[in-house]
Coordinates of C-alpha atoms and ligand atoms in Angstrom, one line a residue:
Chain A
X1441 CA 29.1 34.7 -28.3
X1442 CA 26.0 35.9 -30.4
X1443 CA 27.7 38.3 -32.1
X1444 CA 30.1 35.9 -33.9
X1445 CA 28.8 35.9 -37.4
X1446 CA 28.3 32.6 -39.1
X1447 CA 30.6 31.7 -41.2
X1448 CA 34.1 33.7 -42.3
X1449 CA 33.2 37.0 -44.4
X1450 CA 36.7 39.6 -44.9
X1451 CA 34.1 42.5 -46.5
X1452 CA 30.6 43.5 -45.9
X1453 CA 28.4 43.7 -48.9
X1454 CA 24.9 44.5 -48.9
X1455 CA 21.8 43.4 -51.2
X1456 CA 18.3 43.7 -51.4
X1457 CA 16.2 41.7 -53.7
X1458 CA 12.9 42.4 -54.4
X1459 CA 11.8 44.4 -51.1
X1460 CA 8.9 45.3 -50.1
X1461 CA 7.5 47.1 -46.9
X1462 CA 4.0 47.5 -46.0
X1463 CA 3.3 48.7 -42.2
X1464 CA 0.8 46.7 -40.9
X1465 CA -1.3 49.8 -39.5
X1466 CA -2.3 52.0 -43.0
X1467 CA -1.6 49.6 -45.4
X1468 CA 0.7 51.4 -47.6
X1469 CA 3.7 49.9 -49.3
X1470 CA 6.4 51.3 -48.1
X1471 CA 8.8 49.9 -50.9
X1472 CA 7.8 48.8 -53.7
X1473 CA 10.1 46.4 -54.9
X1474 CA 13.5 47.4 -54.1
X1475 CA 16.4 45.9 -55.6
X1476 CA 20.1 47.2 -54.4
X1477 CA 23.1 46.2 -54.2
X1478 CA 26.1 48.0 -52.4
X1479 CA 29.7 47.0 -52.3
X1480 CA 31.8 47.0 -49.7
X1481 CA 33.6 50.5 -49.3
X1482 CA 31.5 51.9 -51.6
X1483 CA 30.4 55.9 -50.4
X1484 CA 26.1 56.2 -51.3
X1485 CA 23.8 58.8 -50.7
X1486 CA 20.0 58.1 -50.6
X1487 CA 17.9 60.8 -52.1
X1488 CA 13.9 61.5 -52.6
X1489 CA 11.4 64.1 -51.1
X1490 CA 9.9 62.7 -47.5
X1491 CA 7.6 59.7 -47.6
X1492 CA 9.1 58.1 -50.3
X1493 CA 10.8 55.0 -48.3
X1494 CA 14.1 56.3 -47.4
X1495 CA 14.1 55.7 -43.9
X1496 CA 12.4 52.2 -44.3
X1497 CA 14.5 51.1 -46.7
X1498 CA 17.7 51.5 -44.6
X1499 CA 15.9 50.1 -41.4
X1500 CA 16.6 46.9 -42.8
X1501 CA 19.8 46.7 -43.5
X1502 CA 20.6 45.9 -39.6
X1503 CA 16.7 44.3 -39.2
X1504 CA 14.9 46.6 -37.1
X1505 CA 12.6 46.1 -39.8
X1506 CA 11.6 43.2 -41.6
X1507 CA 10.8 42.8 -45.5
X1508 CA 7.0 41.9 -45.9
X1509 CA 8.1 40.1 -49.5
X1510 CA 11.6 40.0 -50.9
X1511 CA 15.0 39.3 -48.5
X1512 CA 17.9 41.2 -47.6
X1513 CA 21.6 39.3 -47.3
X1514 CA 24.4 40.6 -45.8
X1515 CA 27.6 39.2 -46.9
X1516 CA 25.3 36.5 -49.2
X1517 CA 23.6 35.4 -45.8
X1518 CA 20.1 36.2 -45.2
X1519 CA 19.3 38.6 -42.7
X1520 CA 16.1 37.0 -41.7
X1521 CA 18.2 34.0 -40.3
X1522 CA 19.9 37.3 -37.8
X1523 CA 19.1 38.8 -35.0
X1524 CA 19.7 42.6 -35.1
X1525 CA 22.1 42.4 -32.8
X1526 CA 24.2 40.1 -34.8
X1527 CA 23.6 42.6 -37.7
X1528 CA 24.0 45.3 -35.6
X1529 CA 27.8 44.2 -35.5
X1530 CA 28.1 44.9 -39.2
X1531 CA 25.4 47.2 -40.1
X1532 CA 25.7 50.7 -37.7
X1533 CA 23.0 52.8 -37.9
X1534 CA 22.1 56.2 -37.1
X1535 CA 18.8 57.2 -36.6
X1536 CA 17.3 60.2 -38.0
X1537 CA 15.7 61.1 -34.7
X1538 CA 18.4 61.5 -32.1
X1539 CA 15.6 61.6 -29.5
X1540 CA 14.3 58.1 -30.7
X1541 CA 18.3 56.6 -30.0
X1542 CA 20.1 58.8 -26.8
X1543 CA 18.8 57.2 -23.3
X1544 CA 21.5 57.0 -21.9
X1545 CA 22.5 59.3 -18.7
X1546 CA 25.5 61.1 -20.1
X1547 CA 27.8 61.0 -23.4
X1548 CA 30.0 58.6 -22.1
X1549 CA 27.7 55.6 -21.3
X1550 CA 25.3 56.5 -24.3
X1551 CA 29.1 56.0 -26.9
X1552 CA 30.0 53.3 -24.5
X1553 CA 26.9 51.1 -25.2
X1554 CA 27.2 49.6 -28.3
X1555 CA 30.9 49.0 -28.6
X1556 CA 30.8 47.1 -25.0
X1557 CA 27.4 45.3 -26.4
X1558 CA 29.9 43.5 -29.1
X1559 CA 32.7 42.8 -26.5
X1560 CA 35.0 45.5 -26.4
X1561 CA 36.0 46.1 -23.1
X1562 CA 39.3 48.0 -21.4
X1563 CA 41.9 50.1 -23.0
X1564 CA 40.3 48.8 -26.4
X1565 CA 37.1 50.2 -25.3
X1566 CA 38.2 53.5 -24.3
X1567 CA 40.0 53.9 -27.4
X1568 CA 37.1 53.4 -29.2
X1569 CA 35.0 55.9 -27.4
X1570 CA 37.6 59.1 -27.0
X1571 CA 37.6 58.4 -31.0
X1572 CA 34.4 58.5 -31.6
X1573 CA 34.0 61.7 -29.3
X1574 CA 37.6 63.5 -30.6
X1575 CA 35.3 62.8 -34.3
X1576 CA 32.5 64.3 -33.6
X1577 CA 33.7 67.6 -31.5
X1578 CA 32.6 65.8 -28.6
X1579 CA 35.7 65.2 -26.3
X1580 CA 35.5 66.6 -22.9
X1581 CA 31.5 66.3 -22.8
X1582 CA 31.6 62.6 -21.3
X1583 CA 30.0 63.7 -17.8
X1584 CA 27.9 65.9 -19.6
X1585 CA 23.7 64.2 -19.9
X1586 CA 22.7 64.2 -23.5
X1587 CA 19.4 66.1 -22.9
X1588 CA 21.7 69.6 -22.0
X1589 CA 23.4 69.3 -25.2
X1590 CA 21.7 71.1 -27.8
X1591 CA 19.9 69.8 -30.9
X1592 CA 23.0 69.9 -33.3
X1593 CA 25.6 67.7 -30.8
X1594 CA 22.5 65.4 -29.9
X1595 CA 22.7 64.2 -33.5
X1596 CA 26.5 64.2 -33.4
X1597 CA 26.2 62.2 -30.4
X1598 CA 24.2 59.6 -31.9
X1599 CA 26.2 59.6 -34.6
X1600 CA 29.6 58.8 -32.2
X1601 CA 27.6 56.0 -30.6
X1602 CA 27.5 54.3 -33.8
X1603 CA 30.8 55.3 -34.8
X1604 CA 32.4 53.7 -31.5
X1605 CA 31.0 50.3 -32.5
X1606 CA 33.2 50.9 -35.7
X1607 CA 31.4 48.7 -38.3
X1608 CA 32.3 47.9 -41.6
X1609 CA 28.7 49.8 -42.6
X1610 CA 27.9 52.6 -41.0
X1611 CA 24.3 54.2 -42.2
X1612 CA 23.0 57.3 -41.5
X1613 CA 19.2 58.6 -41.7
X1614 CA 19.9 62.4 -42.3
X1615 CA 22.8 63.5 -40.7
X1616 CA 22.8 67.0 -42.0
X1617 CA 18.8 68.0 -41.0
X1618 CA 19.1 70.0 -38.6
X1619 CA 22.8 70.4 -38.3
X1620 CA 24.6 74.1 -38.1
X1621 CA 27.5 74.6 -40.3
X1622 CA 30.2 73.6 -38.0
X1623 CA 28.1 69.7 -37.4
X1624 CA 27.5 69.6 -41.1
X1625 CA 31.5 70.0 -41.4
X1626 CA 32.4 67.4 -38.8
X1627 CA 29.6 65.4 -40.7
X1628 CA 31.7 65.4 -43.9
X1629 CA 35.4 64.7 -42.1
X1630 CA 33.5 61.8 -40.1
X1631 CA 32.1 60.6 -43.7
X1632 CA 36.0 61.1 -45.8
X1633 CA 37.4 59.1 -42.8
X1634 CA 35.2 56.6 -42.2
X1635 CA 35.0 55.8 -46.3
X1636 CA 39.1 56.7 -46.2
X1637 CA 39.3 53.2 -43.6
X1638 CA 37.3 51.4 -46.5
X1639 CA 34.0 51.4 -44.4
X1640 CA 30.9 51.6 -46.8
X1641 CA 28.5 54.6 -45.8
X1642 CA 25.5 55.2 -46.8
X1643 CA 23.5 58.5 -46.3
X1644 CA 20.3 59.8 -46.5
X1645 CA 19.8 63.8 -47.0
X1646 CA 18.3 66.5 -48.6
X1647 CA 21.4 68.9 -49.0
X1648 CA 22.1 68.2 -52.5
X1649 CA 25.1 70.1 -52.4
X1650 CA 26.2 67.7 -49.4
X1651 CA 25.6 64.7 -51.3
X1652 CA 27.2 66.0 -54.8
X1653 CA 30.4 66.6 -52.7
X1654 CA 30.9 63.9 -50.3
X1655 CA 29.2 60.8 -52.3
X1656 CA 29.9 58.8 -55.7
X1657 CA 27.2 57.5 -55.8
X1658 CA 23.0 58.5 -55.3
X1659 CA 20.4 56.8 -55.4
X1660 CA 16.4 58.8 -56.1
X1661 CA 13.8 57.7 -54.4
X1662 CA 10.1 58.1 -55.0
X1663 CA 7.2 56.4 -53.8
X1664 CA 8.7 53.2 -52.6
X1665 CA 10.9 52.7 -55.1
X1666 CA 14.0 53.5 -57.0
X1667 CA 13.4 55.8 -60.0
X1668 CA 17.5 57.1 -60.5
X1669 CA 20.9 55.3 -59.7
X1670 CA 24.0 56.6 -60.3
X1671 CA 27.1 58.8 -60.2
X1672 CA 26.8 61.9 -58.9
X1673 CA 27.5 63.6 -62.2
X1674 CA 24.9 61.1 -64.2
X1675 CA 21.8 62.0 -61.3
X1676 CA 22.9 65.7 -61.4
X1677 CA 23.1 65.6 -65.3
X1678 CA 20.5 67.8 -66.9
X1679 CA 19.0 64.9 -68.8
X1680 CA 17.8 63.3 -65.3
X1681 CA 16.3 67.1 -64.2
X1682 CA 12.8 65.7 -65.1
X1683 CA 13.4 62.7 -63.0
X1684 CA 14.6 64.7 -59.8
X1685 CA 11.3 67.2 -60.0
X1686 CA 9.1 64.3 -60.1
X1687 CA 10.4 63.6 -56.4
X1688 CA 10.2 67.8 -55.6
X1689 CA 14.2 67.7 -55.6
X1690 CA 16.7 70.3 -57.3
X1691 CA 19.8 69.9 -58.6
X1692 CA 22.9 71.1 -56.5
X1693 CA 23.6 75.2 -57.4
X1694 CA 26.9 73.8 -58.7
X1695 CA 25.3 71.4 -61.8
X1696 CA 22.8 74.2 -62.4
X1697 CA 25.1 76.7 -63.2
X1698 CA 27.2 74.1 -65.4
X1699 CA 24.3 73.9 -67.1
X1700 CA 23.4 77.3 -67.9
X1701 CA 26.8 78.0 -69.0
X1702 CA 27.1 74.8 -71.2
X1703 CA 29.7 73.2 -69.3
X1704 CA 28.6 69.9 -68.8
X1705 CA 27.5 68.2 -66.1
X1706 CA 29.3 69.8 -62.8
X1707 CA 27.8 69.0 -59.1
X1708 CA 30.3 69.9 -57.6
X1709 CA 31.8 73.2 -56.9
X1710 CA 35.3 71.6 -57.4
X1711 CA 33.9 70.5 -61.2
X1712 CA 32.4 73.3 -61.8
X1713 CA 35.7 75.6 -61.3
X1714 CA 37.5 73.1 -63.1
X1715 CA 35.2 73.2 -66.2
X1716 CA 35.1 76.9 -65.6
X1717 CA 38.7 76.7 -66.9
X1718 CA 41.5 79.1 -65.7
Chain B
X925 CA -12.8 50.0 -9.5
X926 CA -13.2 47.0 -11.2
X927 CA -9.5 46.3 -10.0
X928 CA -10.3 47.1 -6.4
X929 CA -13.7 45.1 -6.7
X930 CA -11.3 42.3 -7.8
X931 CA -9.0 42.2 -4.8
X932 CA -11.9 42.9 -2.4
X933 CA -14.0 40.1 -3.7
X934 CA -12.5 36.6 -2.5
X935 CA -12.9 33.7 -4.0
X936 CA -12.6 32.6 -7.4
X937 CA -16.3 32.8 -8.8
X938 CA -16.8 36.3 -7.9
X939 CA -13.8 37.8 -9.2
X940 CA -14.3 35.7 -12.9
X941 CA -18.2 37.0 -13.1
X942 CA -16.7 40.4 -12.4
X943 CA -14.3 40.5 -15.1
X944 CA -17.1 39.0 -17.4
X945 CA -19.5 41.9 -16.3
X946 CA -17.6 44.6 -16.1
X947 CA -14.5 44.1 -18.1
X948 CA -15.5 41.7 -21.2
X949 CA -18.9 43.0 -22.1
X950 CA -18.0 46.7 -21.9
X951 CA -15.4 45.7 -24.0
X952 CA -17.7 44.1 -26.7
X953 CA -19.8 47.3 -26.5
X954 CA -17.1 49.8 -26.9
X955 CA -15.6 47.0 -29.9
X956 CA -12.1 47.0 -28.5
X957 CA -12.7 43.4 -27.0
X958 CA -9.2 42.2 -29.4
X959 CA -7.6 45.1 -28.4
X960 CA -8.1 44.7 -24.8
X961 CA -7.2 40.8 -24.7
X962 CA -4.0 41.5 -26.1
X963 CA -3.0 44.7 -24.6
X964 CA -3.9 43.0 -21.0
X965 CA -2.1 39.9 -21.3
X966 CA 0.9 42.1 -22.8
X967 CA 0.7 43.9 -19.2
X968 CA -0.3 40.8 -17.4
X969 CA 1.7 38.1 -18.5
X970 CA 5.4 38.7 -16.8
X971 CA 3.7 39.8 -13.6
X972 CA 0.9 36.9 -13.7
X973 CA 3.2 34.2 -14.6
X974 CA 5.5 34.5 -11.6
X975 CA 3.0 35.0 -9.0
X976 CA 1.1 31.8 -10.5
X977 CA 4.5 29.4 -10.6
X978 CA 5.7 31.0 -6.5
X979 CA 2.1 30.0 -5.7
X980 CA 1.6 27.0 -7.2
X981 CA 5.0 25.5 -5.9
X982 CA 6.0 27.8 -2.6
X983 CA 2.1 27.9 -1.4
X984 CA 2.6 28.1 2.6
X985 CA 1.7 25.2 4.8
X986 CA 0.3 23.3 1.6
X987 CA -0.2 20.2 2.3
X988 CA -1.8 18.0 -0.6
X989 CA 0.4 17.3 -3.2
X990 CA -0.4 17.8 -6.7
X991 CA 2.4 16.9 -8.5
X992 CA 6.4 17.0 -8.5
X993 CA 9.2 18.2 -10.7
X994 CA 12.2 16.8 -8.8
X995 CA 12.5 18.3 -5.5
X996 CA 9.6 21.2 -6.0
X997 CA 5.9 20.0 -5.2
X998 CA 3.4 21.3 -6.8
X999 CA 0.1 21.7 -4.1
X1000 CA -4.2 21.8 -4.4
X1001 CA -3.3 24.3 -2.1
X1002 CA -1.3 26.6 -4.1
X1003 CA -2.5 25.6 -7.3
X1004 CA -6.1 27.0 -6.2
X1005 CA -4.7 30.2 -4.7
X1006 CA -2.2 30.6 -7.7
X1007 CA -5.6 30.8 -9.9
X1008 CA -7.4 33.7 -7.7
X1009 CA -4.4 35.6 -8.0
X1010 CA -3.9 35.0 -11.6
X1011 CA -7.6 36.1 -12.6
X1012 CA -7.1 38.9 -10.0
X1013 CA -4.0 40.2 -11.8
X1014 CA -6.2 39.8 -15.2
X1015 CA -8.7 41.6 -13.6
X1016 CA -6.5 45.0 -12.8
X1017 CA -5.0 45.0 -16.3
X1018 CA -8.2 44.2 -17.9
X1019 CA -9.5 46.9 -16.2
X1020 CA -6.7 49.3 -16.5
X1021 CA -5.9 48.7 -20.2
X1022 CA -10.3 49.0 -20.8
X1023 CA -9.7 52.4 -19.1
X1024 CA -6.8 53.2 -21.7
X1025 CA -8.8 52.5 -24.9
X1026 CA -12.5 53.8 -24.2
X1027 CA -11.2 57.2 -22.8
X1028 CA -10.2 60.0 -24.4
X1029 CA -7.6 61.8 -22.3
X1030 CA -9.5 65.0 -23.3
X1031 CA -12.2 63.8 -22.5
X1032 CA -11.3 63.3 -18.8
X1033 CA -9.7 66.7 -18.0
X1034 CA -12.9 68.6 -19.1
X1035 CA -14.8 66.1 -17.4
X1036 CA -13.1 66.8 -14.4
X1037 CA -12.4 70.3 -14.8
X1038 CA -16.5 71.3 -15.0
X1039 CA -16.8 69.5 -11.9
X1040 CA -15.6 71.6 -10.3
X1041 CA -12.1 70.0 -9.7
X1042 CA -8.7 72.4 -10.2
X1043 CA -7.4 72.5 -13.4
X1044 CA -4.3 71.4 -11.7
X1045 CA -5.7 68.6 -10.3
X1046 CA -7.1 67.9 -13.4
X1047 CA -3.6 68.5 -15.4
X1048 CA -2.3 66.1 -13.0
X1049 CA -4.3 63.2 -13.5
X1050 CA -4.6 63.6 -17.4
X1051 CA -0.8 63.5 -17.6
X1052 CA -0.5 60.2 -15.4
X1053 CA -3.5 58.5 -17.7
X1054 CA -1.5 59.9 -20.7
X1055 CA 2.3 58.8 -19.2
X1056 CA 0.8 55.4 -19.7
X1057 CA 0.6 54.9 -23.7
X1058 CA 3.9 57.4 -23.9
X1059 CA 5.5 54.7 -21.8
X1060 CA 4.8 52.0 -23.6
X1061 CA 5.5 54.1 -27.0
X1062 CA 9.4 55.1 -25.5
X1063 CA 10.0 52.2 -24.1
X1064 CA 9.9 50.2 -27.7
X1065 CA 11.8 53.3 -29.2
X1066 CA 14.7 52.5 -26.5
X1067 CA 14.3 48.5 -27.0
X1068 CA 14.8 49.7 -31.2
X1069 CA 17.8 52.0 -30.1
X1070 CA 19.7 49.0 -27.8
X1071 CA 19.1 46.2 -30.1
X1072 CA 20.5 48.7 -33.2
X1073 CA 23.7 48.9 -31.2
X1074 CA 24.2 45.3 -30.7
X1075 CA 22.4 44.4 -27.4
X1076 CA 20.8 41.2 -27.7
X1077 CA 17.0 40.7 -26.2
X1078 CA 16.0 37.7 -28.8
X1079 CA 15.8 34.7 -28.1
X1080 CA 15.2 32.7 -24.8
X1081 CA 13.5 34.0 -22.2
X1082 CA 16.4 34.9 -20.0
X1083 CA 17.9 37.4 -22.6
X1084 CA 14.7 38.7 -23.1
X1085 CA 14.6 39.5 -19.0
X1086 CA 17.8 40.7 -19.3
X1087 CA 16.9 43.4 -22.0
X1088 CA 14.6 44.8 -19.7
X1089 CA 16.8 46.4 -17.0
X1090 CA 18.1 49.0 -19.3
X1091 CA 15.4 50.0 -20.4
X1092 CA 13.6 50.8 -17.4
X1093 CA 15.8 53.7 -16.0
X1094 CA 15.8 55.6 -19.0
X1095 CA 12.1 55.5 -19.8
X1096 CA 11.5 56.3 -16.3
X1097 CA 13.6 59.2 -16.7
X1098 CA 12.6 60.2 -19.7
X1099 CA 8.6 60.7 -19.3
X1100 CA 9.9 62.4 -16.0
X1101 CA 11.4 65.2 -18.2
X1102 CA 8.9 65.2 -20.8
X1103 CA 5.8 65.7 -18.0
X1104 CA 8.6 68.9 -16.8
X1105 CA 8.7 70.2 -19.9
X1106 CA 4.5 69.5 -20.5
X1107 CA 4.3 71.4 -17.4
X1108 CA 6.7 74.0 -18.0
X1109 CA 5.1 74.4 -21.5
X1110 CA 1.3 75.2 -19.9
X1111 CA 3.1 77.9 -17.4
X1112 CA 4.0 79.5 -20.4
X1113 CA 0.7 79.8 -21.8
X1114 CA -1.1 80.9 -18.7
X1115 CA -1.6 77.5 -16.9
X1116 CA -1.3 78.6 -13.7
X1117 CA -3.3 82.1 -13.8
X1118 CA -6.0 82.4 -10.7
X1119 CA -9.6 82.6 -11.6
X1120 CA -12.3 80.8 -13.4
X1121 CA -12.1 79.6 -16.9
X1122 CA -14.6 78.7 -19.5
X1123 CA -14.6 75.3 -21.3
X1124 CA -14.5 75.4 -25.2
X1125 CA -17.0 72.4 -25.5
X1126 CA -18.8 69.9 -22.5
X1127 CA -17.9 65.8 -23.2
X1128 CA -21.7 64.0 -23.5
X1129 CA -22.8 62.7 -20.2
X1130 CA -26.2 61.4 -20.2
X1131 CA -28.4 60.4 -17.1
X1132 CA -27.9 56.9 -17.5
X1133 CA -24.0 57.2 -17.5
X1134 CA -24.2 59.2 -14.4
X1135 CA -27.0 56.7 -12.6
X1136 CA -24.7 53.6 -14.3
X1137 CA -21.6 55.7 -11.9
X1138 CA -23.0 55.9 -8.7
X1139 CA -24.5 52.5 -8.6
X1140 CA -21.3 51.2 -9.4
X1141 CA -19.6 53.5 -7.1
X1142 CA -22.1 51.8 -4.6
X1143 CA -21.8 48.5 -5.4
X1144 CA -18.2 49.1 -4.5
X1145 CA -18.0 50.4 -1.0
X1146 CA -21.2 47.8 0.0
X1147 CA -18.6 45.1 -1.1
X1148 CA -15.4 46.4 0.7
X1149 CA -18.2 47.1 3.7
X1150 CA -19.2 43.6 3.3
X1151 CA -15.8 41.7 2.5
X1152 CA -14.6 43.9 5.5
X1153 CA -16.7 42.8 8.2
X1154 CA -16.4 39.5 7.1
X1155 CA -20.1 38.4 6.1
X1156 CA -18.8 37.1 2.8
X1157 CA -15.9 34.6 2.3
Ligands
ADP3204 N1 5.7 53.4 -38.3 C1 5.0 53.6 -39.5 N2 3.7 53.1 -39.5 C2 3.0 53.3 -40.6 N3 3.4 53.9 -41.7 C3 4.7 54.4 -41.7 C4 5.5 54.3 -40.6 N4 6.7 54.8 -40.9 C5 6.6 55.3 -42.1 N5 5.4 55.1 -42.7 C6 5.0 55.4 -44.0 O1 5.8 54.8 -44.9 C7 6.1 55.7 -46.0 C8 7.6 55.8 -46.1 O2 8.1 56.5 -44.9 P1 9.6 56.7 -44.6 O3 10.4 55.5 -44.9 O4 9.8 57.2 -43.3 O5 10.0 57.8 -45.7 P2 11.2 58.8 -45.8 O6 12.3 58.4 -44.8 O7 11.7 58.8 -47.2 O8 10.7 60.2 -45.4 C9 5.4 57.0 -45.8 O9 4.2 56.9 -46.5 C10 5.1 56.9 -44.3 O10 4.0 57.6 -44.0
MG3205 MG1 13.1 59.4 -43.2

């Protein structure tokens, strides 16, 4: 089968040494020498104002793009060696246009894709699919064609027809744009269980209160490059403010207000009303 | 017209001097000529391919043999036929793809509209010109969106066919709804109102580009006359 991965591998670590995108038409570099690496199960959040390489950096962790210098390994193998399909299998990813990923005729064969495309098939496949529907607030749309769903459920379908494929990575290019307060909630419980499983996700947004809450770990962005890497309470900390303007991005309300009061460093609401004492 | 020249014209040698004329050095002109080459073969190839390998092997009533590969025979026959088609096919897409990168789609519409044609009419056959590129542009979004959930088109060739057929249904579908909702978006603004409208601007069209049309134009029908009544051929 071409999925089978070569060689045994229990956990799915990622790494990218040295990485660097230029698109052939424009010339720019995309990254500029990114070097990452991400545990298994670890929960990261990709941050940095638009243009800086967010979305370029996480298309090749399943090789729909290709480093111009540098490599990427998955599990210590090199991706170049691997067809996206094969990383496909370990690397789910959710595009930040939904447009660009539903074709599919209705919800069901657009969740059933991927997971049949590795082999599932039968009561192992359905199971997979009502899962990923019941997740995302889906169930009982299956007949329903994508393009009469409305803007917010397009994105949490594509997100279901990655999370039926249930990979050990699961990657999402802004899963919050976009989204009304009820997606952005099934976002978060989709996030909590995936990470709860010990599946690594990794996130791009711009809701900083989002990524404060639901990540331990961000990573800044700006112009190709990674400029801040760390807890949430070490990015949000005051003393990396400068850092986070120079990318056009603010603190969560949360670390702000910790701030002001002399609290510490606090983005989270939970931290904040636990420094906030009784 | 170049691609109906190039069915209408039999033979070999005409059809090669008439991508040369009118295909190639237009090309060079306009400075697309890479462009063209590989944007033409792209559409060519899968098409030209098969239609060369049925003729050369399955040519009908074929007699002299070229060469065998076990039980298939290879024929002068079908080898020389195979050849007319294949610089026929190049022909069309040379012609078709030349279309594609000298012509604005703006361009067109106004151009047709101030002569005189309905703006619907004119709506129509912009669209289909720009379904084209859109095509092309979805389909490789889809072929990203399958291969990110795990279906395989690398590889050998057969895969590679394979990955095709689900793609084509939903691009298909797709720039159906997107020309609906093109169309849909121009009722909105007063498409469809009655009366004359003024053009914002006129494209350039000098007397030589209109002479350079009808002689062309010409040259066509005296050639279908001609390959019709069978003086040529
Ligand atoms: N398909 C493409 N062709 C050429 N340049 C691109 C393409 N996609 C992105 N870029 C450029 O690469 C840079 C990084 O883009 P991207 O990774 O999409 O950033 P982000 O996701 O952080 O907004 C930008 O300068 C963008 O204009
Ligand atoms: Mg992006």
């Amino acid at each position: 089968m071409s999925h089978d991965w070569p060689g045994p591998s229990p956990v799915t670590e990622l790494r990218t040494e040295g990485l660097v995108h230029r698109y052939a038409d424009g010339g720019v570099r995309a990254l500029d020498g990114v070097d990452l690496h991400v545990a298994a199960g670890e929960r990261v959040a990709i941050v940095g104002q638009n243009g800086s390489g967010k979305t370029t950096l996480v298309r090749h962790l399943n090789g729909l793009l290709r480093p111009t210098e540098g490599r990427v390994t998955v599990d210590g193998t090199d991706a170049a060696g691997l067809t996206i399909a094969q990383l496909a299998s370990r690397v789910g990813l959710v595009f930040q246009d939904p447009d660009r990923q539903i074709f599919a005729g209705s919800v069901r064969s657009e969740v059933e894709f991927g997971p049949r495309n590795l082999g599932r098939a039968g009561a192992e496949l359905r199971d997979a699919v009502s899962r990923a529907l019941e997740a995302t607030g889906l169930a009982g749309e299956e007949a329903t064609n994508p393009y009469d769903l409305g803007q917010s459920r397009r994105k949490l379908l594509a997100l279901a027809s990655v999370l039926a494929m249930r990979t050990p990575v699961l990657v999402l290019d802004e899963p919050t744009t976009g989204q009304d307060a009820r997606g952005l909630e099934r976002v978060r419980t989709v996030i909590e269980s995936a990470a709860s499983e010990g599946r690594t996700v990794i996130a791009i947004s711009h809701d900083m209160r989002f990524v404060a809450e639901s990540f331990e770990r961000v990573i800044v962005m700006r112009a190709g490059a990674i400029i801040l890497d760390g807890s949430a309470s070490h990015v949000f900390a005051a003393d990396a403010w400068d850092a986070l303007a120079s990318t056009h991005l603010e603190p969560p309300l949360a670390a702000a207000i910790g701030q002001r009061l002399d609290l510490g460093s606090t983005p989270t609401d939970a931290s904040l009303i636990r420094a906030l004492g009784p | 017209m170049t691609a109906i020249a190039a069915v209408a014209l039999g033979g070999l040698p005409g059809p090669i001097i008439l991508v040369a004329a009118a295909v190639v050095l237009p090309a060079m002109a306009a400075r697309v000529l890479g462009r063209l080459v590989r944007t033409a073969l792209l559409l060519a190839l899968p098409i030209a391919i098969s239609a060369f390998l049925v003729n050369l092997f399955f040519f009908p009533g074929a007699t002299q043999v070229l060469f065998r590969i076990g039980p298939i025979v290879a024929t002068v026959e079908g080898f020389g036929f195979a050849l007319e088609i294949l610089i026929r096919i190049l022909a069309i897409s040379g012609a078709v793809t030349l279309f594609y990168l000298t012509t604005r789609p703006g361009d067109l519409t106004l151009d047709l509209e101030r002569r005189g044609i309905s703006p619907r009419v004119a709506f129509v056959t912009n669209a289909s010109v720009q379904t084209v590129p859109a095509l092309v542009e979805r389909a490789g979004q889809i072929t990203a969106a399958q291969r990110a959930r795990g279906l395989d088109t690398e590889g050998n060739i057969w895969r590679r066919v394979r990955g095709i057929v689900p793609i084509v249904g939903p691009v298909i579908l797709g720039s159906i709804a997107e020309v609906e909702e093109r169309t849909m978006a121009l009722e909105a603004r007063g498409f469809t109102r009655p009366g004359r409208r003024t053009l914002l601007w006129t494209p350039a069209d000098s007397v030589r580009q209109s002479i350079g049309r009808w002689l062309m134009l010409a040259a066509l029908v005296a050639l279908i006359v001609v390959r019709l009544t069978g003086v040529l051929g």
